[in-house]
Short mmCIF file of C-alpha atoms in Angstrom, two decimals:
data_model
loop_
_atom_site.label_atom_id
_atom_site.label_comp_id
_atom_site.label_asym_id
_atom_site.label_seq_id
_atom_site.Cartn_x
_atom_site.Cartn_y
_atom_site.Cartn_z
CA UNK A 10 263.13 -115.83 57.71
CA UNK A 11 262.51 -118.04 54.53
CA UNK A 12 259.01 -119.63 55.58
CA UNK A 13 260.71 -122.92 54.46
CA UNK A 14 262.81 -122.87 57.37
CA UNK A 15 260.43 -122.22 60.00
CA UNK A 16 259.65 -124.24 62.77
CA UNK A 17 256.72 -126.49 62.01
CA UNK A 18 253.43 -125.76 63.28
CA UNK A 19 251.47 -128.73 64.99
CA UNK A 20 249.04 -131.33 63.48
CA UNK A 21 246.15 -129.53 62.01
CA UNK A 22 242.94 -129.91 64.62
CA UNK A 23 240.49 -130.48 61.65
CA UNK A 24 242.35 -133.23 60.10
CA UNK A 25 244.39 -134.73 62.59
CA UNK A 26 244.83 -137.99 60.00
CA UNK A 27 246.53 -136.14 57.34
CA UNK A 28 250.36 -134.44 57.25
CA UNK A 29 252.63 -135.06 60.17
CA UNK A 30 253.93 -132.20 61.88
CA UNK A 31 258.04 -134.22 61.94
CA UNK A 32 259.44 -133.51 59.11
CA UNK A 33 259.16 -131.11 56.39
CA UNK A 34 259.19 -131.93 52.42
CA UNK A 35 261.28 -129.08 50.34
CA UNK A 36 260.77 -130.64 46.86
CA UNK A 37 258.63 -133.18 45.13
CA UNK A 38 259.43 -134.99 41.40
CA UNK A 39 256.17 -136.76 39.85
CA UNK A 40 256.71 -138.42 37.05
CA UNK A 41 253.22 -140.03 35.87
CA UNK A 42 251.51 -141.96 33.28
CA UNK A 43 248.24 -141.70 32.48
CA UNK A 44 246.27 -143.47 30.36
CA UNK A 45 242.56 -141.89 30.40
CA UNK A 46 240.50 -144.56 28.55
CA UNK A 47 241.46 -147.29 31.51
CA UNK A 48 241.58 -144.61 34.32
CA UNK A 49 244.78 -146.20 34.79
CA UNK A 50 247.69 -144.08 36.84
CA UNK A 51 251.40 -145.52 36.73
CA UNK A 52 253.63 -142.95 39.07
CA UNK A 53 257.09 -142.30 40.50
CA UNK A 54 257.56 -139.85 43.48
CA UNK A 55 260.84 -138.61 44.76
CA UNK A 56 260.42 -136.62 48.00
CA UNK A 57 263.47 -134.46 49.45
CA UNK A 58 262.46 -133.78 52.97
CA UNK A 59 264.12 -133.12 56.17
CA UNK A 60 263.54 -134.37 59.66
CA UNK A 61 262.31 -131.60 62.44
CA UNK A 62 263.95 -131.15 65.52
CA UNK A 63 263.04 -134.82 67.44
CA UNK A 64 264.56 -138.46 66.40
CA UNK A 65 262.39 -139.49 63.24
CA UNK A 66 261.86 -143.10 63.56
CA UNK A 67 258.91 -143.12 60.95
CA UNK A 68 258.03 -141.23 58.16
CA UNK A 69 254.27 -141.28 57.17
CA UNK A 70 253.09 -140.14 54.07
CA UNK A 71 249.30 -140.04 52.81
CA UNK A 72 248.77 -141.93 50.14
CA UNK A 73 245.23 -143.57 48.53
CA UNK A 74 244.85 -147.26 47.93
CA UNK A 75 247.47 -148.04 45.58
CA UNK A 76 249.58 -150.90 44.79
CA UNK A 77 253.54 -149.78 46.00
CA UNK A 78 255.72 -151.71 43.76
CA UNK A 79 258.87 -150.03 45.34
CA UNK A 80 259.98 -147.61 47.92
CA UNK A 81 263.18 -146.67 48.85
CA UNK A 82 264.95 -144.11 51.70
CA UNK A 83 268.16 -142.63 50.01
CA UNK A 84 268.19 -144.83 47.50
CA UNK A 85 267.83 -148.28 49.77
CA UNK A 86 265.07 -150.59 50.26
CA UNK A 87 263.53 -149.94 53.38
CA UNK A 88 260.72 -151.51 55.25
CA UNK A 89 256.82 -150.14 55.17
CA UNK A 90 253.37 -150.71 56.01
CA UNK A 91 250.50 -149.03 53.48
CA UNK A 92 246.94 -149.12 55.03
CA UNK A 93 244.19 -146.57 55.73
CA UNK A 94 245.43 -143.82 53.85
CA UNK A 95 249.06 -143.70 55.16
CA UNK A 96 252.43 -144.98 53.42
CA UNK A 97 254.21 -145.52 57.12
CA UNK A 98 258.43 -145.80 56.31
CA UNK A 99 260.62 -146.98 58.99
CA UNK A 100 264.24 -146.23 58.53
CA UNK A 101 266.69 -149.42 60.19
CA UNK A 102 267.76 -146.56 63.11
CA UNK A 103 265.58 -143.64 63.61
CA UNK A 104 267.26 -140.60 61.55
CA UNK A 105 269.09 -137.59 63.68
CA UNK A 106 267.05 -134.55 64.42
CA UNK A 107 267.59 -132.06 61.14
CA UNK A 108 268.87 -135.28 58.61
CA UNK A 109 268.03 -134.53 55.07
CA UNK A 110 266.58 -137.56 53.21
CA UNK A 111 265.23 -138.80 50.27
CA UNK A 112 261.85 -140.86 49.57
CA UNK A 113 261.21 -142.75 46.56
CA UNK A 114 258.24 -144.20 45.90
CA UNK A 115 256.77 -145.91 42.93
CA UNK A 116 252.76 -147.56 42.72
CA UNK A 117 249.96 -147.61 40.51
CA UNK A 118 246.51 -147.82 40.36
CA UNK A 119 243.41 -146.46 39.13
CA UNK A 120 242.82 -142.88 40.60
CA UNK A 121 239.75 -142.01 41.97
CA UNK A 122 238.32 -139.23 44.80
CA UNK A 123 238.68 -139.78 48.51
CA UNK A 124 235.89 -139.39 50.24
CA UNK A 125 235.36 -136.24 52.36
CA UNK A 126 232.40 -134.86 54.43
CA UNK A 127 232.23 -132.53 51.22
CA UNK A 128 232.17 -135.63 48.75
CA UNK A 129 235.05 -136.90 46.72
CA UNK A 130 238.34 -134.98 46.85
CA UNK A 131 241.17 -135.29 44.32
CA UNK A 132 241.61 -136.45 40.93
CA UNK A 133 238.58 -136.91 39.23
CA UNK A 134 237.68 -138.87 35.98
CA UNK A 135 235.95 -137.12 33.32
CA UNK A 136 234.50 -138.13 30.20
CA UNK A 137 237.37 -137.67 28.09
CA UNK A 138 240.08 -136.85 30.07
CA UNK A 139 240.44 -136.05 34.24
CA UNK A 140 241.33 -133.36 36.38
CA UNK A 141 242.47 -132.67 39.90
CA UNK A 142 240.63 -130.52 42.69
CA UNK A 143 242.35 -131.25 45.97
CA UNK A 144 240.93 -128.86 48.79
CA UNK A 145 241.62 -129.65 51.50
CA UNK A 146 242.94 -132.78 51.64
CA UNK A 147 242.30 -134.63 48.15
CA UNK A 148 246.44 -134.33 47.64
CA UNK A 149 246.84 -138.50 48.50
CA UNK A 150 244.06 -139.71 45.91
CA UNK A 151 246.95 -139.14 43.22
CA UNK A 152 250.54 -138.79 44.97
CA UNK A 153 252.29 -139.66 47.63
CA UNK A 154 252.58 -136.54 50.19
CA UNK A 155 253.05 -134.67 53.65
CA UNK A 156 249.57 -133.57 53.24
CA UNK A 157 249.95 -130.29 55.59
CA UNK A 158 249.01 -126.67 54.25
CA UNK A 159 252.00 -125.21 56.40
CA UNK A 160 254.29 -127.99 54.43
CA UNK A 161 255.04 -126.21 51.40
CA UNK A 162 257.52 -127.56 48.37
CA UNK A 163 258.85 -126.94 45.04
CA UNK A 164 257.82 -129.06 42.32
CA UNK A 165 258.37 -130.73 39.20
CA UNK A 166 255.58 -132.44 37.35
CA UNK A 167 256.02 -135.20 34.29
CA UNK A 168 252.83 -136.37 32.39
CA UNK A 169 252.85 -138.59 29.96
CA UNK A 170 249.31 -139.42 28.05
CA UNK A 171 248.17 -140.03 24.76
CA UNK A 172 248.91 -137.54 22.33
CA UNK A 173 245.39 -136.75 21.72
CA UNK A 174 245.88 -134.92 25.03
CA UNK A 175 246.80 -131.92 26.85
CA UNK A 176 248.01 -132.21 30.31
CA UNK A 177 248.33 -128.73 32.07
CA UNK A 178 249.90 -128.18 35.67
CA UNK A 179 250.53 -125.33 37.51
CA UNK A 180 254.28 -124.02 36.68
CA UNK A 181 256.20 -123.40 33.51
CA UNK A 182 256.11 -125.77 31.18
CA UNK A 183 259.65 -126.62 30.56
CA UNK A 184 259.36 -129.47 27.95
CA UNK A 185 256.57 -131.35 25.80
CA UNK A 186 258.19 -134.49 24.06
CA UNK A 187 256.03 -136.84 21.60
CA UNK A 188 257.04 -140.10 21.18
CA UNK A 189 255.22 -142.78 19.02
CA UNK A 190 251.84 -142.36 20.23
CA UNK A 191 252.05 -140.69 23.32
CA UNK A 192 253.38 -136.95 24.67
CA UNK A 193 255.67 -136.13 27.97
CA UNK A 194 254.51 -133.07 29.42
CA UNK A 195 256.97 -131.27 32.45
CA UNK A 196 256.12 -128.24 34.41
CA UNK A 197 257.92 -126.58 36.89
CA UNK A 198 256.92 -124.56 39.87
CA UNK A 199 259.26 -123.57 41.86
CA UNK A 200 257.32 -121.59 44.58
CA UNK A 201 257.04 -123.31 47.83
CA UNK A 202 253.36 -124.92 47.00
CA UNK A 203 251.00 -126.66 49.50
CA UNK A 204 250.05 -130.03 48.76
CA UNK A 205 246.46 -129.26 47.87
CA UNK A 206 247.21 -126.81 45.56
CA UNK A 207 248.94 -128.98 42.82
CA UNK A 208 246.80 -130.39 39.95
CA UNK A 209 246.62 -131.98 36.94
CA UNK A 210 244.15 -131.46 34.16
CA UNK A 211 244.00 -133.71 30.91
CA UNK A 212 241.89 -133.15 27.77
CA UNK A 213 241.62 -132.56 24.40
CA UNK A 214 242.47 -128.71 24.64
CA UNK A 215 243.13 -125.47 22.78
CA UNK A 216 246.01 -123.37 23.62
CA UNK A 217 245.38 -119.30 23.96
CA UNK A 218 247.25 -116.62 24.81
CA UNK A 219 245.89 -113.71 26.62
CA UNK A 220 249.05 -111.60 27.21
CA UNK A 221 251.78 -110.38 25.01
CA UNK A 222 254.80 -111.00 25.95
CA UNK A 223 257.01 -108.22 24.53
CA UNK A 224 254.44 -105.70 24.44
CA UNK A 225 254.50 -103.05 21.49
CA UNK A 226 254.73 -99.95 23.94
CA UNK A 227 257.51 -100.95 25.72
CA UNK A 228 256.42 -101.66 29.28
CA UNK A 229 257.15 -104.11 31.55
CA UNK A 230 255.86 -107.55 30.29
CA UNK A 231 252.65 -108.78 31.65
CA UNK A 232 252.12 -111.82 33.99
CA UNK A 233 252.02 -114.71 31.30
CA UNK A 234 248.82 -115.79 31.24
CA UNK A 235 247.47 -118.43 28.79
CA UNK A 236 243.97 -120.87 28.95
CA UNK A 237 243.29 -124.49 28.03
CA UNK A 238 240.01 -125.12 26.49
CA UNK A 239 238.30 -127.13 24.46
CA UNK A 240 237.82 -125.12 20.51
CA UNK A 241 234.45 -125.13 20.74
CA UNK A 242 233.96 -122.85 23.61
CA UNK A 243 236.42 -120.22 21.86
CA UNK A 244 233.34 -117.33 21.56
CA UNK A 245 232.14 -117.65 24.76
CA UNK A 246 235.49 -117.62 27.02
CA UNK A 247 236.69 -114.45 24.42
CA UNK A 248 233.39 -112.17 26.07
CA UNK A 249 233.97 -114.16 29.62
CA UNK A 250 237.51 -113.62 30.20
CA UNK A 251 237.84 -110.58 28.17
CA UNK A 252 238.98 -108.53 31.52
CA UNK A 253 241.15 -111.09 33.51
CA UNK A 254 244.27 -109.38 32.16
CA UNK A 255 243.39 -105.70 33.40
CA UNK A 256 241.87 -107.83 36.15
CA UNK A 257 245.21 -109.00 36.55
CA UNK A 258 246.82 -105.41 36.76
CA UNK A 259 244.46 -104.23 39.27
CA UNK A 260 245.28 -106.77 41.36
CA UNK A 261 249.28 -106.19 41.60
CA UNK A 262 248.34 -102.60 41.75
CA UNK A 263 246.17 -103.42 45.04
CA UNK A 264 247.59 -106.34 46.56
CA UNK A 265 251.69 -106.14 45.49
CA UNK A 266 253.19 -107.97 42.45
CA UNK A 267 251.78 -111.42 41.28
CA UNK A 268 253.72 -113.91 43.33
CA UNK A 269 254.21 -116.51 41.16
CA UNK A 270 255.54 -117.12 37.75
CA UNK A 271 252.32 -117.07 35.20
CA UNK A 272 248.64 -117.72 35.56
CA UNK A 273 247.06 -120.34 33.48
CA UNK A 274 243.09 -120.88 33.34
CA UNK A 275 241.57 -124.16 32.12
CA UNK A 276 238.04 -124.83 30.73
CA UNK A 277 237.14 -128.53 31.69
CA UNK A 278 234.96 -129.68 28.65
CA UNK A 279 232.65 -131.08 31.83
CA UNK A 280 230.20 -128.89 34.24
CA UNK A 281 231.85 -128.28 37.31
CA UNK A 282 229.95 -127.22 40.83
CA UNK A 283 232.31 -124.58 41.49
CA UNK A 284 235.64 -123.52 39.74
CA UNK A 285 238.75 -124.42 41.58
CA UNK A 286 241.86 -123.20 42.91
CA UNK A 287 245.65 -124.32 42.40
CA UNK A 288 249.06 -122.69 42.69
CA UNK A 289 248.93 -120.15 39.41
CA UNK A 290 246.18 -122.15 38.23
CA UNK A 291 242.63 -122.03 38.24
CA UNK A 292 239.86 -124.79 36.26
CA UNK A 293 236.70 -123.73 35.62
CA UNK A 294 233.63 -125.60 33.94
CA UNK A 295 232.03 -125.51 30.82
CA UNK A 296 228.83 -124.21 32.70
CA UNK A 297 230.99 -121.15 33.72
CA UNK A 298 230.68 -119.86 30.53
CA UNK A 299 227.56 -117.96 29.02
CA UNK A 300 229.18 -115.25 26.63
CA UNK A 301 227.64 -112.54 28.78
CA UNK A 302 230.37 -112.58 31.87
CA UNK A 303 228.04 -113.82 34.50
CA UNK A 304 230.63 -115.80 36.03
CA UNK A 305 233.09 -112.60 36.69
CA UNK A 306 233.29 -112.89 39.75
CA UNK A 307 234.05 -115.54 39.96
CA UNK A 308 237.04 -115.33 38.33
CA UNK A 309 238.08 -112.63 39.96
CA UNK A 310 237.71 -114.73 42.96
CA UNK A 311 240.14 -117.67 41.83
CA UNK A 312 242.73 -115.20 40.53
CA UNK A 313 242.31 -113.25 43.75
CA UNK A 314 243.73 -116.78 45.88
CA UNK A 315 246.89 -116.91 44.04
CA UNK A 316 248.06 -113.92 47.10
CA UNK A 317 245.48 -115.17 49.16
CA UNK A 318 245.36 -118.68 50.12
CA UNK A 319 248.29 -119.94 47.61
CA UNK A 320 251.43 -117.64 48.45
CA UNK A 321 250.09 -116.20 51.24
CA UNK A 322 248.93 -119.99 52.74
CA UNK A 323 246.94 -121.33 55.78
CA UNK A 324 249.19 -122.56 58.52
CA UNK A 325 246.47 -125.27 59.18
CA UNK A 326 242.67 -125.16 58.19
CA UNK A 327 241.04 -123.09 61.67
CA UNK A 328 241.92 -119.99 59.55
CA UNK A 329 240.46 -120.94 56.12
CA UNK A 330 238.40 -117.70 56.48
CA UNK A 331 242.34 -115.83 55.63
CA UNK A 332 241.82 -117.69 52.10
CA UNK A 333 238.07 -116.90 51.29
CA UNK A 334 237.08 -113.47 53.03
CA UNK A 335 239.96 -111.81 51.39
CA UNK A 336 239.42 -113.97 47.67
CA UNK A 337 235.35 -112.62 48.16
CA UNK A 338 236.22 -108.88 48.97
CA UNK A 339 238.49 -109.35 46.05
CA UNK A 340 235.23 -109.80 44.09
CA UNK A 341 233.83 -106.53 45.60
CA UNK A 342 236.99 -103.96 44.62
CA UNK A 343 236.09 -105.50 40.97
CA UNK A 344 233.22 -104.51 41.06
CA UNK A 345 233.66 -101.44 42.45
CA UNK A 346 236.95 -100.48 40.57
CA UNK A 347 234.91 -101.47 36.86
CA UNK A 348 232.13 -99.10 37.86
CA UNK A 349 229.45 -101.56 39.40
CA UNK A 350 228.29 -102.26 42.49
CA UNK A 351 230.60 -100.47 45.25
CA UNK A 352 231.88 -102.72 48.21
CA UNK A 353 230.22 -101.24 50.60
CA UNK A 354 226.82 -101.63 48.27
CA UNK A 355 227.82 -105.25 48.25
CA UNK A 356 228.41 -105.41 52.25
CA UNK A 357 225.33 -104.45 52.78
CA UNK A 358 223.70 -107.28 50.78
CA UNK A 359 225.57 -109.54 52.16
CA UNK A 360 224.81 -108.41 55.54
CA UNK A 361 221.18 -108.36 54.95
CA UNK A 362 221.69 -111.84 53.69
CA UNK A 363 223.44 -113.38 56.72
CA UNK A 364 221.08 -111.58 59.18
CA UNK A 365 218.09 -114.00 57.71
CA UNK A 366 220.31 -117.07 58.67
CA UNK A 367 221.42 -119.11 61.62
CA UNK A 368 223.63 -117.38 63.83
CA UNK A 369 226.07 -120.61 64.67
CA UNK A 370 229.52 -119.48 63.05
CA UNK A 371 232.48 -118.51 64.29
CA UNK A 372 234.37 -117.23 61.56
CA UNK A 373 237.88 -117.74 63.19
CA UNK A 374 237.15 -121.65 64.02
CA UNK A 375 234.32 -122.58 61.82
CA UNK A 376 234.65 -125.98 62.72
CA UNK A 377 235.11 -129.11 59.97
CA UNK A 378 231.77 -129.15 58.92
CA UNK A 379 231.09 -125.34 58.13
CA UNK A 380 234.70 -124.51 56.74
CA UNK A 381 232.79 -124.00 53.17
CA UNK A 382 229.88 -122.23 54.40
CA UNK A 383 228.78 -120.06 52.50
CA UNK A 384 228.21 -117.94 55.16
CA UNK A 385 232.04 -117.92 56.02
CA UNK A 386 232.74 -116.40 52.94
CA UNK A 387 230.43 -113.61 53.37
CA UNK A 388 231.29 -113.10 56.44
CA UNK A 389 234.77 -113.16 55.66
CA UNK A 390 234.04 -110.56 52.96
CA UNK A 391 232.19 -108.25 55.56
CA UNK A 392 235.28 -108.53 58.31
CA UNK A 393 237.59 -107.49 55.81
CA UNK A 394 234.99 -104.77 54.85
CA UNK A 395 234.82 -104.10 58.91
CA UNK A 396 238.68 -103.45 58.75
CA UNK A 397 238.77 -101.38 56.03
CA UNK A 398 236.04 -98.63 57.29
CA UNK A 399 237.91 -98.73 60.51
CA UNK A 400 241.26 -97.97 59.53
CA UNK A 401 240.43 -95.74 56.42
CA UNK A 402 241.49 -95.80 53.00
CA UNK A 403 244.98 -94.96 52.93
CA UNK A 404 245.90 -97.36 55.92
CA UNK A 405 243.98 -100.34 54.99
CA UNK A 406 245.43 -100.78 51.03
CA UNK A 407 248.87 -100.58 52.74
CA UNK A 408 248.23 -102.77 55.42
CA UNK A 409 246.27 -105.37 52.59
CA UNK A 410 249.46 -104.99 50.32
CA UNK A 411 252.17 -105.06 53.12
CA UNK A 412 250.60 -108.36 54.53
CA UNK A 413 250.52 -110.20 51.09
CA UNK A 414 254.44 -109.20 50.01
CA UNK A 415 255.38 -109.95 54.17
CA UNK A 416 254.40 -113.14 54.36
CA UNK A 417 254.56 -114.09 50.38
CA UNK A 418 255.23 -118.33 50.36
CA UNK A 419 254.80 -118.39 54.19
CA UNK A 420 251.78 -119.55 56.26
CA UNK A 421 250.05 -117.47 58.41
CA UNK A 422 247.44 -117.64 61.09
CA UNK A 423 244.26 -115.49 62.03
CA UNK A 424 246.95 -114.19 65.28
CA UNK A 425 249.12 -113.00 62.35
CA UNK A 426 246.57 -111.31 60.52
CA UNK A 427 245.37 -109.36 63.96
CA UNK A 428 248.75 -108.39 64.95
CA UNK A 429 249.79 -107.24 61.34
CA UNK A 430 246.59 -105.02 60.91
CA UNK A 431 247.10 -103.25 64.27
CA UNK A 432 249.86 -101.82 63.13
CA UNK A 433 248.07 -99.84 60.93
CA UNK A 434 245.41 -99.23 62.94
CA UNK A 435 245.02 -95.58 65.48
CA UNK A 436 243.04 -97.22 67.84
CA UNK A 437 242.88 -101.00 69.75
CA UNK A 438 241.09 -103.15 66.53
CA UNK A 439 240.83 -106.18 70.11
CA UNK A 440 236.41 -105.14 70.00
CA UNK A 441 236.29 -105.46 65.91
CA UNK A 442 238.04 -108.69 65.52
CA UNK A 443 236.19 -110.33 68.48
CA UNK A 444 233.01 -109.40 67.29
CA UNK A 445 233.45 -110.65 63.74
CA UNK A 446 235.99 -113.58 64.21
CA UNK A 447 235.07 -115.29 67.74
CA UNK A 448 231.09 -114.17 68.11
CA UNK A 449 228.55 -116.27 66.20
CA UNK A 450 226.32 -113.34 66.24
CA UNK A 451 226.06 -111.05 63.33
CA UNK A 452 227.55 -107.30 64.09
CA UNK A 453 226.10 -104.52 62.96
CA UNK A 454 226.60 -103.47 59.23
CA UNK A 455 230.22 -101.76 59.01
CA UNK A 456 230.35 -98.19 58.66
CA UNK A 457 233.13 -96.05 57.64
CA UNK A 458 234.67 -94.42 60.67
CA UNK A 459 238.56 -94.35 59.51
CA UNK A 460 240.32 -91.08 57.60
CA UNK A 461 239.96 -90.55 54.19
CA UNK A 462 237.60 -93.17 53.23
CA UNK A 463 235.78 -92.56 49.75
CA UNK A 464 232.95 -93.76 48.51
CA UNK A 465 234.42 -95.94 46.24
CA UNK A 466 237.56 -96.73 44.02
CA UNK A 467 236.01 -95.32 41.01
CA UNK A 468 238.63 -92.53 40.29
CA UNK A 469 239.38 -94.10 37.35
CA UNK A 470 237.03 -97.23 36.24
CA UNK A 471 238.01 -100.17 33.80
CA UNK A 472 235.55 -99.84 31.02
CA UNK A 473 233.79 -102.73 30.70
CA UNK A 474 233.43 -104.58 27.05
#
């Protein structure tokens, strides 16, 4: 079944205020303007969306505190209400169960975060320039949306801004168009993308290309990848990100081909807390870059969530463990692959680190207020570390390859995840995932019990530079 066509899962527990379980949105058109010395944001959304199986007699979107100069529903002025967050449309007779529709809506305003228990989510003002970081629900502080995980669209992105600047989004860029003093940038990304996931970054940038793309040899292309950054960082992000295209490799060879089009990496010229995710994207900060790769693994991390967390998607936030256990144990096979630290070396740090701590998570329902933990992503890392001495090997690459290219674009749950991995599994896995996904207390430190497990996946390292 296309995972666009699925039946809708229900309002997400942790953010009951946000996305509305009703309808479903297929595509989304932005076109913006920007204009960074003002902070000022001029936009147009178009939203093709369908209604669920009930009579839709509203249609909410979430939406920041913008002016709305116009909306429309299939091309007609239509009455709304905008207040706390939500753009509520109501259609003159409620529309059919299934009706396809059209939203238009046009405002403008000067972006800024919404606030979160985490602190502000969204698009973000820099010093010269802005970007967007959305997790989880930062989508509305920039454009109008269904702001659901589960609710996953195609899109097309305009940006206009000075030409001074580059805007990057996540897609292919299909066009960049200059005129007088300003430059229209449009991406495409046609992979069914949750709302969080989209971004925008603007500065003055450097293009580079890390792949070729008709390589001399003769094999199959490489995943495009290319970084935005500003020129003076050029030494340091050559040593840092020397090994994100092998990285790259390794990963399709472990987890099933890339899912999306390219990968593209931006350098903010700002320090960021912690580099962040988007749909065949990834923004880092200045401060991630030394010259000496300290911040591997971190990027092995962020490049690891384009299968985990961004094709293969949350079907509502309870599970966010799906996203960062699997991204962190991503870190440990790169270690272990390029001849470091094994994964089972790095298990049993991380063990011995959440052993000194407080015993109060439950890694399958963290709750709002611990679903960034860091102990949920160690712990995440040491389940899927559980599962993999307990199945061996040979079963557990299969399994961690079959569930990525199964449910590639869909959104899954933790139920998914339990049912898919028995399958693989010789004996009832029912004691393993209880004890690390619904038991706040630690389990022991996993030890290989499956056939065929080796130490390691050294057979044949990536030499490091």
């Amino acid at each position: 079944m296309n995972p666009q066509q699925a039946s809708a899962p229900g309002t997400d527990p942790y953010f009951a205020d946000h996305g509305d379980a009703r309808y479903r949105v297929h595509r989304y058109e932005l076109d913006l303007d920007y204009r960074p010395v003002s902070n000022r944001l001029s936009g147009s959304a178009r939203l093709s969306a369908q209604a669920g199986p009930a009579p839709l007699e509203e249609i909410p979107l979430d939406l920041a505190a913008f002016r709305i100069q116009r909306v429309l529903l299939d091309s007609r002025t239509v009455r709304y209400t905008h207040r706390a967050g939500k753009l509520r449309i109501r259609p003159a007779k409620a529309l059919a169960p299934g009706t396809a529709f059209t939203v238009e809506v046009r405002y403008t305003g000067n972006p800024k975060p919404v606030p979160s228990p985490w602190g502000g989510l969204g698009w973000e003002e820099l010093t010269d320039g802005a970007l967007v970081a959305s997790q989880p629900v930062g989508a509305p502080s920039w454009y109008p949306c269904n702001d659901r995980p589960a609710d996953k669209a195609s899109y097309r992105v305009a940006i206009t801004t000075p030409s001074p600047y580059t805007a990057v989004a996540g897609g292919r860029l299909l066009t960049r168009t200059t005129r007088a003093s300003s430059t229209t940038w449009v991406y495409e990304q046609p992979a069914p993308t949750s709302t969080y996931l989209v971004t925008v970054s603007l500065g003055n940038y450097t293009a580079v290309p890390l792949t070729d793309p008709d390589p001399a040899d003769g094999r199959r292309p490489p995943v495009p990848q290319t970084a935005y950054l500003p020129a003076r960082l050029l030494p340091e992000f050559t040593q840092d990100f020397a090994g994100q295209t092998r990285m790259m490799q390794f990963f399709e060879e472990t987890f099933g081909p890339y899912p999306f089009g390219e990968y593209t990496v931006v350098i903010a010229d700002e320090d960021l807390d912690v580099p962040v995710e988007a749909q065949g994207m990834a923004t880092f900060g200045a401060n991630h870059l030394d010259g000496a790769r300290t911040s591997e693994r971190l990027i092995a991390h962020e490049l690891a969530h384009q299968w985990f967390g961004n094709s293969v998607s949350v079907a509502d936030w309870q599970h966010i463990w799906l996203n960062e256990g699997f991204a962190k144990y991503a870190e440990w096979l790169w270690s272990e692959h390029t001849g470091g630290r094994t994964a089972a070396a790095h298990a049993s740090a991380a063990h011995q680190l959440l052993a000194g701590l407080p015993q109060d998570l439950l890694l399958g329902d963290p709750g709002r207020q611990l679903m960034f933990d860091d102990r949920l992503y160690e712990r995440g890392g040491l389940t899927v570390h559980a599962l993999r001495c307990a199945l061996g090997d040979d079963a557990f690459f299969r399994m961690l390859k079959d569930w990525a290219t199964k449910h590639r674009h869909g959104a899954v749950s933790t139920a998914d995840f339990t049912e898919h991995a028995q399958q693989y599994a010789s004996a009832p896995l029912e004691e393993l995932f209880d004890t690390w996904l619904h038991e706040p207390s630690l389990p022991p430190l996993p030890q290989p019990t499956g056939p065929h497990h080796p130490a390691d996946l050294q057979a044949n390292p990536v030499p490091q530079d």
